[in-house]
Amino acid sequence: MGYFPFFMDMEGQKGLVVGGGEVALRKVLKLLPFHPKLTVVAPVIKKELLVIQEITCLQRPFKREDIGGQMFVLAASDEKEVNREAARLCKEQNIPVNVVDDKEACSFLFPALVKEGRLTIGISTQGASPALAGWIRGCVEAALPEGIDASLAYLEKLRLETKGCIPSQEQRAEMMRKAAWDCVERNCSFQEKAGKVILAGAGCGAYDLITLRGMRAIQSAQVVVYDDLIDDRLLSYAGEGCEKVYVGKRKGAHSMAQEEINKLLISRAREGKRVVRLKGGDPFVFGRGGEEILALRKAGILTEEIPGVTSGIAVPAQAGIPVTHRGTSGSVHVVTGHGAAGEDGLPEDMETLAALKGTLVFLMGLTNLREIAEGLIEQGKLPNTPVAVIQGGFEGETQIVRGCLENIAEKVRTSGISAPAVIVIGPVAEMDLWGENANIC
């Protein structure tokens, strides 16, 4: 087969969709951004199609006369014979036709599409694997930096301006090549004259736990300011010219005070740069993200927050522990294990925490584990309340120590577990969804 990917102007052109079900709906939604004049014909048409004002719906069987005058036809009904008849009529009249799940009846294939403003990318495997084409489409979408259409608008305007003032085609082509490369170097950020800071959660552990939006932010960043516990592979997605600044803070080894980090973010943004503040987990779960947002907004800096997967929920889940479970725990409370205002850095409301019936999740609390356990028992929590301490999770081996409040500190001490670790207290700590035997007291 010799399939060639033509790009044709479809705006205002007549197109027929034979069929009114789920497949037809998917095809119509992909075509709408190109503004064709679509008609859908079928005895039964989904209500999602009926409410689209840009198309004409005919609720009746397909007729031979429907084919006439069409630029293209999509045969997407649930009846194979109807689709085949539509294809036969189209070929008689030399009208391009695509027949769903019937490559031999097609005169053109419907590609997996990436559409970002002026940018259109069509992906085809010549019908060998639509699923693989869809996966590749997802990879392409993830790789596109934000602002690609703004850069294309800039390049289009520049191209028109240079046509009249630079007579040499070779000189114009060279200038446009340099301009396009400049867009790439600037990560397609011409649309933003003012600087901006994006707080992005990197997830917990493995690089592929970041959200797609977070990944795109890194790809379009001019500066990445990152913490400890960030998978280094994430930094490789930043552009070659991106400045990377480490500001990690760990107990006993703070590399930069919070006030200095705030000043750094503000200064880079005031230089007109797009700054990504990359934080482990979620920026608003003990990540001091709120403090940074307030400082940035006070300085008049544009800000955005992209959520991340927090270790307080994801790490126990990887260990087979759901932090809530019907009939076992109807609530979850995430608590900082150090740095609070109470005595020895423990929470002041230990009495309240001890009275809760749900799940307690302590983050950054391994050093104070003994004090946490003893404090909860002192305030009325039963000594045999199940506890699990989990280190690791999504990269490398997960180590879990299970016990109860009265013995967990000693078990952890002899196990060799080190920070960072997540502490889960409550009935769900006994659970092991992945089938391993739990050591419960």
Tab-separated table of C-alpha atoms in Angstrom:
chain	number	residue	atom	x	y	z
A	1	MET	CA	0.000	0.000	0.000
A	2	GLY	CA	1.165	3.549	-0.704
A	3	TYR	CA	-0.706	5.730	1.779
A	4	PHE	CA	0.360	9.384	1.644
A	5	PRO	CA	-0.688	11.865	4.401
A	6	PHE	CA	-2.308	14.770	2.521
A	7	PHE	CA	-3.312	17.876	4.482
A	8	MET	CA	-6.425	19.335	2.829
A	9	ASP	CA	-8.515	22.371	3.704
A	10	MET	CA	-11.781	20.962	5.052
A	11	GLU	CA	-13.377	24.167	6.289
A	12	GLY	CA	-16.888	24.431	4.860
A	13	GLN	CA	-16.503	21.228	2.843
A	14	LYS	CA	-19.347	18.707	2.877
A	15	GLY	CA	-18.752	15.428	4.695
A	16	LEU	CA	-21.106	12.535	5.430
A	17	VAL	CA	-21.002	10.280	8.482
A	18	VAL	CA	-23.033	7.095	8.078
A	19	GLY	CA	-23.890	5.898	11.595
A	20	GLY	CA	-24.924	7.579	14.804
A	21	GLY	CA	-23.300	5.497	17.553
A	22	GLU	CA	-20.210	5.793	19.730
A	23	VAL	CA	-17.748	5.282	16.861
A	24	ALA	CA	-19.435	7.951	14.760
A	25	LEU	CA	-19.333	10.337	17.724
A	26	ARG	CA	-15.580	9.840	18.146
A	27	LYS	CA	-14.980	10.534	14.443
A	28	VAL	CA	-17.160	13.654	14.472
A	29	LEU	CA	-15.403	15.098	17.521
A	30	LYS	CA	-12.028	14.648	15.804
A	31	LEU	CA	-13.284	16.416	12.665
A	32	LEU	CA	-15.013	19.389	14.307
A	33	PRO	CA	-11.803	21.439	14.925
A	34	PHE	CA	-11.307	21.485	11.124
A	35	HIS	CA	-14.793	23.012	10.573
A	36	PRO	CA	-16.243	20.793	7.822
A	37	LYS	CA	-19.965	20.868	7.023
A	38	LEU	CA	-20.957	17.477	8.431
A	39	THR	CA	-24.152	15.492	8.018
A	40	VAL	CA	-24.830	12.442	10.202
A	41	VAL	CA	-27.375	9.924	8.968
A	42	ALA	CA	-28.620	6.901	10.939
A	43	PRO	CA	-31.931	5.459	12.223
A	44	VAL	CA	-30.731	6.019	15.797
A	45	ILE	CA	-28.362	8.865	16.706
A	46	LYS	CA	-26.749	9.366	20.100
A	47	LYS	CA	-27.965	12.415	21.994
A	48	GLU	CA	-24.356	13.664	22.227
A	49	LEU	CA	-24.426	14.046	18.420
A	50	LEU	CA	-27.910	15.566	18.329
A	51	VAL	CA	-26.872	18.503	20.534
A	52	ILE	CA	-23.863	19.512	18.390
A	53	GLN	CA	-25.035	22.633	16.564
A	54	GLU	CA	-22.280	22.496	13.924
A	55	ILE	CA	-23.633	19.303	12.309
A	56	THR	CA	-26.847	18.201	10.603
A	57	CYS	CA	-28.450	15.017	11.906
A	58	LEU	CA	-30.877	12.942	9.805
A	59	GLN	CA	-32.562	10.233	11.887
A	60	ARG	CA	-33.430	7.760	9.140
A	61	PRO	CA	-31.780	4.899	7.231
A	62	PHE	CA	-28.906	5.716	4.888
A	63	LYS	CA	-29.934	6.337	1.244
A	64	ARG	CA	-27.980	6.174	-1.993
A	65	GLU	CA	-28.732	9.850	-2.629
A	66	ASP	CA	-26.893	10.873	0.570
A	67	ILE	CA	-23.532	10.279	-1.126
A	68	GLY	CA	-23.914	12.909	-3.828
A	69	GLY	CA	-21.887	16.103	-3.513
A	70	GLN	CA	-19.810	14.963	-0.536
A	71	MET	CA	-16.088	15.711	-0.282
A	72	PHE	CA	-15.618	12.589	1.882
A	73	VAL	CA	-17.624	9.904	3.657
A	74	LEU	CA	-17.086	8.070	6.925
A	75	ALA	CA	-18.938	4.753	7.107
A	76	ALA	CA	-19.204	4.206	10.860
A	77	SER	CA	-22.485	2.411	11.413
A	78	ASP	CA	-22.863	-0.754	13.487
A	79	GLU	CA	-24.050	-2.658	10.383
A	80	LYS	CA	-21.259	-3.980	8.178
A	81	GLU	CA	-23.470	-4.255	5.097
A	82	VAL	CA	-24.515	-0.617	5.351
A	83	ASN	CA	-20.883	0.425	5.592
A	84	ARG	CA	-19.934	-1.747	2.595
A	85	GLU	CA	-22.779	-0.296	0.499
A	86	ALA	CA	-21.682	3.257	1.349
A	87	ALA	CA	-18.112	2.365	0.370
A	88	ARG	CA	-19.239	0.830	-2.942
A	89	LEU	CA	-21.261	3.922	-3.851
A	90	CYS	CA	-18.357	6.207	-2.943
A	91	LYS	CA	-15.934	4.305	-5.152
A	92	GLU	CA	-18.377	4.491	-8.040
A	93	GLN	CA	-18.370	8.290	-7.707
A	94	ASN	CA	-14.662	8.664	-6.782
A	95	ILE	CA	-15.500	10.039	-3.338
A	96	PRO	CA	-12.916	9.271	-0.617
A	97	VAL	CA	-14.369	6.915	1.986
A	98	ASN	CA	-13.210	5.527	5.313
A	99	VAL	CA	-14.906	2.390	6.611
A	100	VAL	CA	-14.538	1.592	10.294
A	101	ASP	CA	-12.787	-1.734	11.003
A	102	ASP	CA	-12.693	-2.613	7.299
A	103	LYS	CA	-9.372	-1.557	5.821
A	104	GLU	CA	-10.001	-3.261	2.473
A	105	ALA	CA	-13.110	-1.145	1.896
A	106	CYS	CA	-11.317	2.139	2.658
A	107	SER	CA	-9.877	4.534	0.117
A	108	PHE	CA	-8.332	6.604	2.927
A	109	LEU	CA	-7.394	5.903	6.540
A	110	PHE	CA	-8.384	7.968	9.557
A	111	PRO	CA	-5.202	8.829	11.487
A	112	ALA	CA	-4.609	9.304	15.184
A	113	LEU	CA	-4.532	13.093	15.478
A	114	VAL	CA	-2.599	15.608	17.530
A	115	LYS	CA	-4.171	19.084	17.238
A	116	GLU	CA	-2.688	22.134	18.981
A	117	GLY	CA	-3.929	25.274	17.218
A	118	ARG	CA	-2.080	25.536	13.893
A	119	LEU	CA	-0.131	22.365	14.586
A	120	THR	CA	-1.678	19.164	13.231
A	121	ILE	CA	0.070	15.807	13.341
A	122	GLY	CA	-1.451	12.691	11.806
A	123	ILE	CA	-0.193	9.236	12.858
A	124	SER	CA	-0.954	6.082	10.909
A	125	THR	CA	0.214	2.472	11.049
A	126	GLN	CA	-1.607	1.716	7.755
A	127	GLY	CA	-4.269	-0.002	9.831
A	128	ALA	CA	-1.839	-2.459	11.413
A	129	SER	CA	-2.419	-1.227	14.977
A	130	PRO	CA	-4.694	1.733	15.779
A	131	ALA	CA	-3.882	1.114	19.452
A	132	LEU	CA	-0.173	1.663	18.835
A	133	ALA	CA	-0.936	4.776	16.784
A	134	GLY	CA	-2.948	6.076	19.760
A	135	TRP	CA	-0.062	5.378	22.114
A	136	ILE	CA	2.360	7.246	19.850
A	137	ARG	CA	-0.093	10.140	19.723
A	138	GLY	CA	0.005	10.303	23.524
A	139	CYS	CA	3.805	10.353	23.479
A	140	VAL	CA	3.820	13.185	20.945
A	141	GLU	CA	1.276	15.197	22.945
A	142	ALA	CA	3.353	14.761	26.101
A	143	ALA	CA	6.487	15.958	24.296
A	144	LEU	CA	4.924	19.174	22.975
A	145	PRO	CA	5.867	22.259	25.007
A	146	GLU	CA	3.215	24.704	26.127
A	147	GLY	CA	2.778	27.696	23.882
A	148	ILE	CA	3.491	25.922	20.605
A	149	ASP	CA	0.607	27.662	18.834
A	150	ALA	CA	1.737	31.100	20.074
A	151	SER	CA	5.167	30.417	18.607
A	152	LEU	CA	3.633	29.321	15.318
A	153	ALA	CA	1.627	32.562	15.224
A	154	TYR	CA	4.849	34.494	15.780
A	155	LEU	CA	6.657	32.579	13.027
A	156	GLU	CA	3.752	33.012	10.612
A	157	LYS	CA	3.729	36.770	11.160
A	158	LEU	CA	7.506	36.940	10.771
A	159	ARG	CA	7.333	34.924	7.561
A	160	LEU	CA	4.820	37.348	6.038
A	161	GLU	CA	6.862	40.379	7.130
A	162	THR	CA	10.142	39.060	5.677
A	163	LYS	CA	8.533	38.275	2.320
A	164	GLY	CA	8.326	41.949	1.484
A	165	CYS	CA	11.669	43.134	2.817
A	166	ILE	CA	14.065	40.250	2.113
A	167	PRO	CA	14.003	39.453	-1.616
A	168	SER	CA	16.341	36.457	-1.460
A	169	GLN	CA	14.464	33.212	-0.851
A	170	GLU	CA	17.600	31.574	0.570
A	171	GLN	CA	18.128	34.432	3.044
A	172	ARG	CA	14.486	34.290	4.108
A	173	ALA	CA	14.673	30.531	4.585
A	174	GLU	CA	17.834	30.831	6.689
A	175	MET	CA	16.295	33.560	8.826
A	176	MET	CA	13.142	31.508	9.385
A	177	ARG	CA	15.223	28.465	10.333
A	178	LYS	CA	17.044	30.521	12.966
A	179	ALA	CA	13.763	31.978	14.228
A	180	ALA	CA	12.230	28.507	14.530
A	181	TRP	CA	15.261	27.258	16.441
A	182	ASP	CA	15.023	30.303	18.719
A	183	CYS	CA	11.461	29.235	19.500
A	184	VAL	CA	12.723	25.793	20.460
A	185	GLU	CA	15.500	27.250	22.620
A	186	ARG	CA	12.993	29.491	24.376
A	187	ASN	CA	10.683	26.509	24.834
A	188	CYS	CA	7.958	28.164	22.772
A	189	SER	CA	7.353	30.827	25.412
A	190	PHE	CA	6.952	33.938	23.215
A	191	GLN	CA	3.407	34.332	24.449
A	192	GLU	CA	4.527	35.209	27.972
A	193	LYS	CA	6.357	38.523	28.283
A	194	ALA	CA	6.033	38.537	32.058
A	195	GLY	CA	7.772	35.952	34.189
A	196	LYS	CA	5.812	33.187	35.847
A	197	VAL	CA	6.401	30.604	38.563
A	198	ILE	CA	4.730	27.199	38.407
A	199	LEU	CA	4.751	25.038	41.538
A	200	ALA	CA	4.694	21.474	40.241
A	201	GLY	CA	4.415	18.272	42.242
A	202	ALA	CA	6.877	15.642	41.033
A	203	GLY	CA	5.073	12.756	42.698
A	204	CYS	CA	6.809	10.338	45.042
A	205	GLY	CA	9.858	8.462	43.873
A	206	ALA	CA	9.630	7.344	40.258
A	207	TYR	CA	9.795	10.007	37.543
A	208	ASP	CA	6.748	8.649	35.705
A	209	LEU	CA	4.430	9.481	38.616
A	210	ILE	CA	4.459	13.147	37.616
A	211	THR	CA	1.314	14.380	35.866
A	212	LEU	CA	1.293	15.087	32.144
A	213	ARG	CA	0.768	18.773	32.937
A	214	GLY	CA	3.755	18.733	35.268
A	215	MET	CA	5.934	17.110	32.603
A	216	ARG	CA	4.931	19.733	30.058
A	217	ALA	CA	5.795	22.476	32.539
A	218	ILE	CA	9.325	21.073	32.881
A	219	GLN	CA	9.705	20.855	29.116
A	220	SER	CA	8.787	24.524	28.691
A	221	ALA	CA	10.758	25.835	31.695
A	222	GLN	CA	13.628	28.279	31.431
A	223	VAL	CA	14.518	27.707	35.096
A	224	VAL	CA	13.842	24.627	37.238
A	225	VAL	CA	14.250	25.048	41.000
A	226	TYR	CA	14.130	21.588	42.540
A	227	ASP	CA	14.156	19.845	45.919
A	228	ASP	CA	15.487	16.625	47.383
A	229	LEU	CA	13.774	13.339	46.525
A	230	ILE	CA	13.317	14.347	42.880
A	231	ASP	CA	14.049	11.648	40.332
A	232	ASP	CA	16.982	13.022	38.298
A	233	ARG	CA	15.411	11.682	35.121
A	234	LEU	CA	12.801	14.450	35.358
A	235	LEU	CA	15.501	17.088	34.929
A	236	SER	CA	16.551	15.545	31.629
A	237	TYR	CA	13.193	16.611	30.155
A	238	ALA	CA	14.097	20.277	30.575
A	239	GLY	CA	15.486	22.114	27.557
A	240	GLU	CA	19.226	22.250	26.930
A	241	GLY	CA	19.382	25.929	27.869
A	242	CYS	CA	17.295	25.543	31.025
A	243	GLU	CA	18.929	26.675	34.280
A	244	LYS	CA	18.639	24.037	37.011
A	245	VAL	CA	18.955	25.189	40.635
A	246	TYR	CA	19.091	22.723	43.547
A	247	VAL	CA	17.568	24.023	46.793
A	248	GLY	CA	17.005	20.730	48.625
A	249	LYS	CA	16.311	20.747	52.327
A	250	ARG	CA	16.829	17.731	54.542
A	251	LYS	CA	17.096	17.497	58.281
A	252	GLY	CA	20.507	18.705	59.392
A	253	ALA	CA	21.602	19.663	55.875
A	254	HIS	CA	19.592	22.625	54.622
A	255	SER	CA	21.176	23.995	51.471
A	256	MET	CA	18.979	27.108	51.243
A	257	ALA	CA	16.625	28.812	53.698
A	258	GLN	CA	12.986	29.206	52.674
A	259	GLU	CA	13.320	32.990	52.517
A	260	GLU	CA	16.228	32.624	50.095
A	261	ILE	CA	14.209	30.243	47.917
A	262	ASN	CA	11.382	32.779	47.788
A	263	LYS	CA	13.807	35.521	46.725
A	264	LEU	CA	15.324	33.250	44.060
A	265	LEU	CA	11.914	32.483	42.545
A	266	ILE	CA	10.935	36.152	42.545
A	267	SER	CA	14.213	37.324	41.000
A	268	ARG	CA	14.116	34.773	38.173
A	269	ALA	CA	10.482	35.575	37.406
A	270	ARG	CA	11.263	39.308	37.331
A	271	GLU	CA	13.830	38.532	34.658
A	272	GLY	CA	10.843	37.475	32.536
A	273	LYS	CA	11.592	33.781	32.853
A	274	ARG	CA	9.249	30.825	33.106
A	275	VAL	CA	10.209	29.156	36.378
A	276	VAL	CA	9.150	25.695	37.505
A	277	ARG	CA	9.440	25.069	41.240
A	278	LEU	CA	9.643	21.271	41.316
A	279	LYS	CA	8.668	19.679	44.625
A	280	GLY	CA	8.459	16.075	45.736
A	281	GLY	CA	4.962	14.723	46.269
A	282	ASP	CA	2.374	17.506	46.193
A	283	PRO	CA	3.400	21.159	46.745
A	284	PHE	CA	0.553	21.730	49.203
A	285	VAL	CA	1.138	18.647	51.376
A	286	PHE	CA	3.907	19.700	53.784
A	287	GLY	CA	5.783	21.166	50.828
A	288	ARG	CA	5.552	24.803	51.970
A	289	GLY	CA	3.911	25.517	48.654
A	290	GLY	CA	1.400	27.858	50.238
A	291	GLU	CA	4.189	29.973	51.725
A	292	GLU	CA	5.874	30.277	48.348
A	293	ILE	CA	2.640	31.178	46.568
A	294	LEU	CA	1.902	33.912	49.111
A	295	ALA	CA	5.411	35.354	48.768
A	296	LEU	CA	5.174	35.293	44.964
A	297	ARG	CA	1.748	36.892	44.860
A	298	LYS	CA	2.835	39.588	47.298
A	299	ALA	CA	5.658	40.362	44.853
A	300	GLY	CA	3.174	40.528	41.966
A	301	ILE	CA	4.431	37.380	40.231
A	302	LEU	CA	2.141	35.235	38.068
A	303	THR	CA	1.734	31.822	39.703
A	304	GLU	CA	0.252	28.404	39.022
A	305	GLU	CA	0.091	25.132	40.969
A	306	ILE	CA	0.166	21.646	39.468
A	307	PRO	CA	-0.796	18.863	41.917
A	308	GLY	CA	1.384	15.827	42.487
A	309	VAL	CA	0.986	12.313	43.864
A	310	THR	CA	1.594	12.520	47.615
A	311	SER	CA	3.548	9.800	49.384
A	312	GLY	CA	1.051	9.855	52.245
A	313	ILE	CA	-1.415	7.932	50.099
A	314	ALA	CA	0.658	6.400	47.282
A	315	VAL	CA	3.430	4.740	49.308
A	316	PRO	CA	1.019	2.846	51.623
A	317	ALA	CA	-0.967	1.813	48.534
A	318	GLN	CA	2.172	0.392	46.922
A	319	ALA	CA	2.685	-1.615	50.098
A	320	GLY	CA	-0.854	-2.999	49.878
A	321	ILE	CA	-2.354	-0.633	52.445
A	322	PRO	CA	-5.353	1.504	51.421
A	323	VAL	CA	-5.529	4.493	53.745
A	324	THR	CA	-9.338	4.227	53.705
A	325	HIS	CA	-11.334	1.010	53.405
A	326	ARG	CA	-15.053	0.497	53.754
A	327	GLY	CA	-15.892	-1.034	57.111
A	328	THR	CA	-12.344	-0.491	58.406
A	329	SER	CA	-11.470	3.203	58.087
A	330	GLY	CA	-13.707	6.008	56.896
A	331	SER	CA	-11.207	8.840	57.232
A	332	VAL	CA	-7.522	9.608	56.849
A	333	HIS	CA	-5.478	12.270	58.614
A	334	VAL	CA	-2.063	13.244	57.274
A	335	VAL	CA	0.187	14.636	59.992
A	336	THR	CA	3.694	16.056	59.968
A	337	GLY	CA	6.033	14.012	62.132
A	338	HIS	CA	8.349	16.887	62.974
A	339	GLY	CA	8.591	20.636	62.951
A	340	ALA	CA	5.263	21.253	64.693
A	341	ALA	CA	4.830	23.686	67.559
A	342	GLY	CA	4.406	21.106	70.288
A	343	GLU	CA	6.951	19.752	72.753
A	344	ASP	CA	9.829	17.903	71.000
A	345	GLY	CA	8.393	18.964	67.661
A	346	LEU	CA	5.371	16.659	68.002
A	347	PRO	CA	1.812	17.758	67.224
A	348	GLU	CA	0.147	19.691	70.020
A	349	ASP	CA	-3.173	17.874	69.539
A	350	MET	CA	-2.021	14.324	70.330
A	351	GLU	CA	-5.140	13.842	72.460
A	352	THR	CA	-7.344	14.585	69.431
A	353	LEU	CA	-5.285	12.345	67.149
A	354	ALA	CA	-5.443	9.494	69.666
A	355	ALA	CA	-9.246	9.688	69.746
A	356	LEU	CA	-9.672	9.444	65.979
A	357	LYS	CA	-11.102	6.166	64.619
A	358	GLY	CA	-9.689	6.477	61.112
A	359	THR	CA	-6.162	6.232	59.716
A	360	LEU	CA	-3.243	8.374	60.871
A	361	VAL	CA	-0.475	8.904	58.337
A	362	PHE	CA	2.705	10.545	59.624
A	363	LEU	CA	5.189	11.987	57.129
A	364	MET	CA	8.738	12.952	58.079
A	365	GLY	CA	8.238	11.251	61.427
A	366	LEU	CA	10.708	8.363	61.492
A	367	THR	CA	13.122	10.112	63.872
A	368	ASN	CA	10.252	10.783	66.291
A	369	LEU	CA	8.545	7.401	65.881
A	370	ARG	CA	9.058	6.329	69.488
A	371	GLU	CA	7.745	9.642	70.813
A	372	ILE	CA	4.745	9.512	68.452
A	373	ALA	CA	3.807	5.984	69.514
A	374	GLU	CA	4.262	6.682	73.228
A	375	GLY	CA	2.349	9.960	72.957
A	376	LEU	CA	-0.640	8.290	71.316
A	377	ILE	CA	-0.697	5.518	73.932
A	378	GLU	CA	-0.426	8.096	76.719
A	379	GLN	CA	-3.445	9.915	75.282
A	380	GLY	CA	-5.582	6.776	75.152
A	381	LYS	CA	-4.765	4.970	71.916
A	382	LEU	CA	-4.704	1.204	72.494
A	383	PRO	CA	-1.140	-0.209	72.640
A	384	ASN	CA	-2.079	-2.973	70.183
A	385	THR	CA	-3.214	-0.510	67.490
A	386	PRO	CA	-1.671	-1.744	64.209
A	387	VAL	CA	1.197	0.252	62.702
A	388	ALA	CA	3.105	-0.084	59.437
A	389	VAL	CA	6.278	1.793	58.504
A	390	ILE	CA	7.094	1.818	54.779
A	391	GLN	CA	10.321	2.870	53.108
A	392	GLY	CA	10.610	3.124	49.303
A	393	GLY	CA	7.730	2.264	47.042
A	394	PHE	CA	7.942	2.883	43.305
A	395	GLU	CA	11.661	2.604	42.531
A	396	GLY	CA	13.674	-0.251	43.964
A	397	GLU	CA	12.596	-2.503	46.811
A	398	THR	CA	9.857	-1.586	49.262
A	399	GLN	CA	10.671	-2.361	52.908
A	400	ILE	CA	7.785	-2.678	55.349
A	401	VAL	CA	7.884	-3.147	59.092
A	402	ARG	CA	4.590	-3.986	60.754
A	403	GLY	CA	3.800	-4.029	64.416
A	404	CYS	CA	1.702	-2.099	66.899
A	405	LEU	CA	2.128	1.085	68.897
A	406	GLU	CA	3.874	-0.606	71.819
A	407	ASN	CA	6.583	-2.357	69.768
A	408	ILE	CA	6.919	-0.577	66.408
A	409	ALA	CA	9.772	1.714	67.465
A	410	GLU	CA	11.970	-1.217	68.497
A	411	LYS	CA	11.084	-3.207	65.386
A	412	VAL	CA	12.026	-0.297	63.144
A	413	ARG	CA	15.280	0.272	65.064
A	414	THR	CA	16.412	-3.295	64.464
A	415	SER	CA	15.187	-3.370	60.856
A	416	GLY	CA	17.566	-0.724	59.569
A	417	ILE	CA	14.833	1.301	57.852
A	418	SER	CA	15.898	4.891	57.218
A	419	ALA	CA	14.166	8.082	56.154
A	420	PRO	CA	12.194	8.948	54.168
A	421	ALA	CA	9.485	6.610	55.394
A	422	VAL	CA	5.721	6.764	55.805
A	423	ILE	CA	4.072	5.748	59.089
A	424	VAL	CA	0.527	4.351	58.943
A	425	ILE	CA	-1.406	3.915	62.198
A	426	GLY	CA	-4.808	2.300	62.406
A	427	PRO	CA	-6.664	-0.909	61.443
A	428	VAL	CA	-5.762	-0.617	57.744
A	429	ALA	CA	-2.083	-1.065	58.660
A	430	GLU	CA	-2.872	-4.783	59.016
A	431	MET	CA	-3.979	-5.037	55.409
A	432	ASP	CA	-1.841	-6.480	52.631
A	433	LEU	CA	-3.675	-6.279	49.327
A	434	TRP	CA	-0.792	-7.840	47.420
A	435	GLY	CA	-0.980	-11.082	49.355
A	436	GLU	CA	2.117	-10.999	51.560
A	437	ASN	CA	1.833	-12.225	55.134
A	438	ALA	CA	1.821	-9.345	57.583
A	439	ASN	CA	3.675	-9.521	60.859
A	440	ILE	CA	1.023	-8.174	63.219
A	441	CYS	CA	1.211	-8.151	66.999
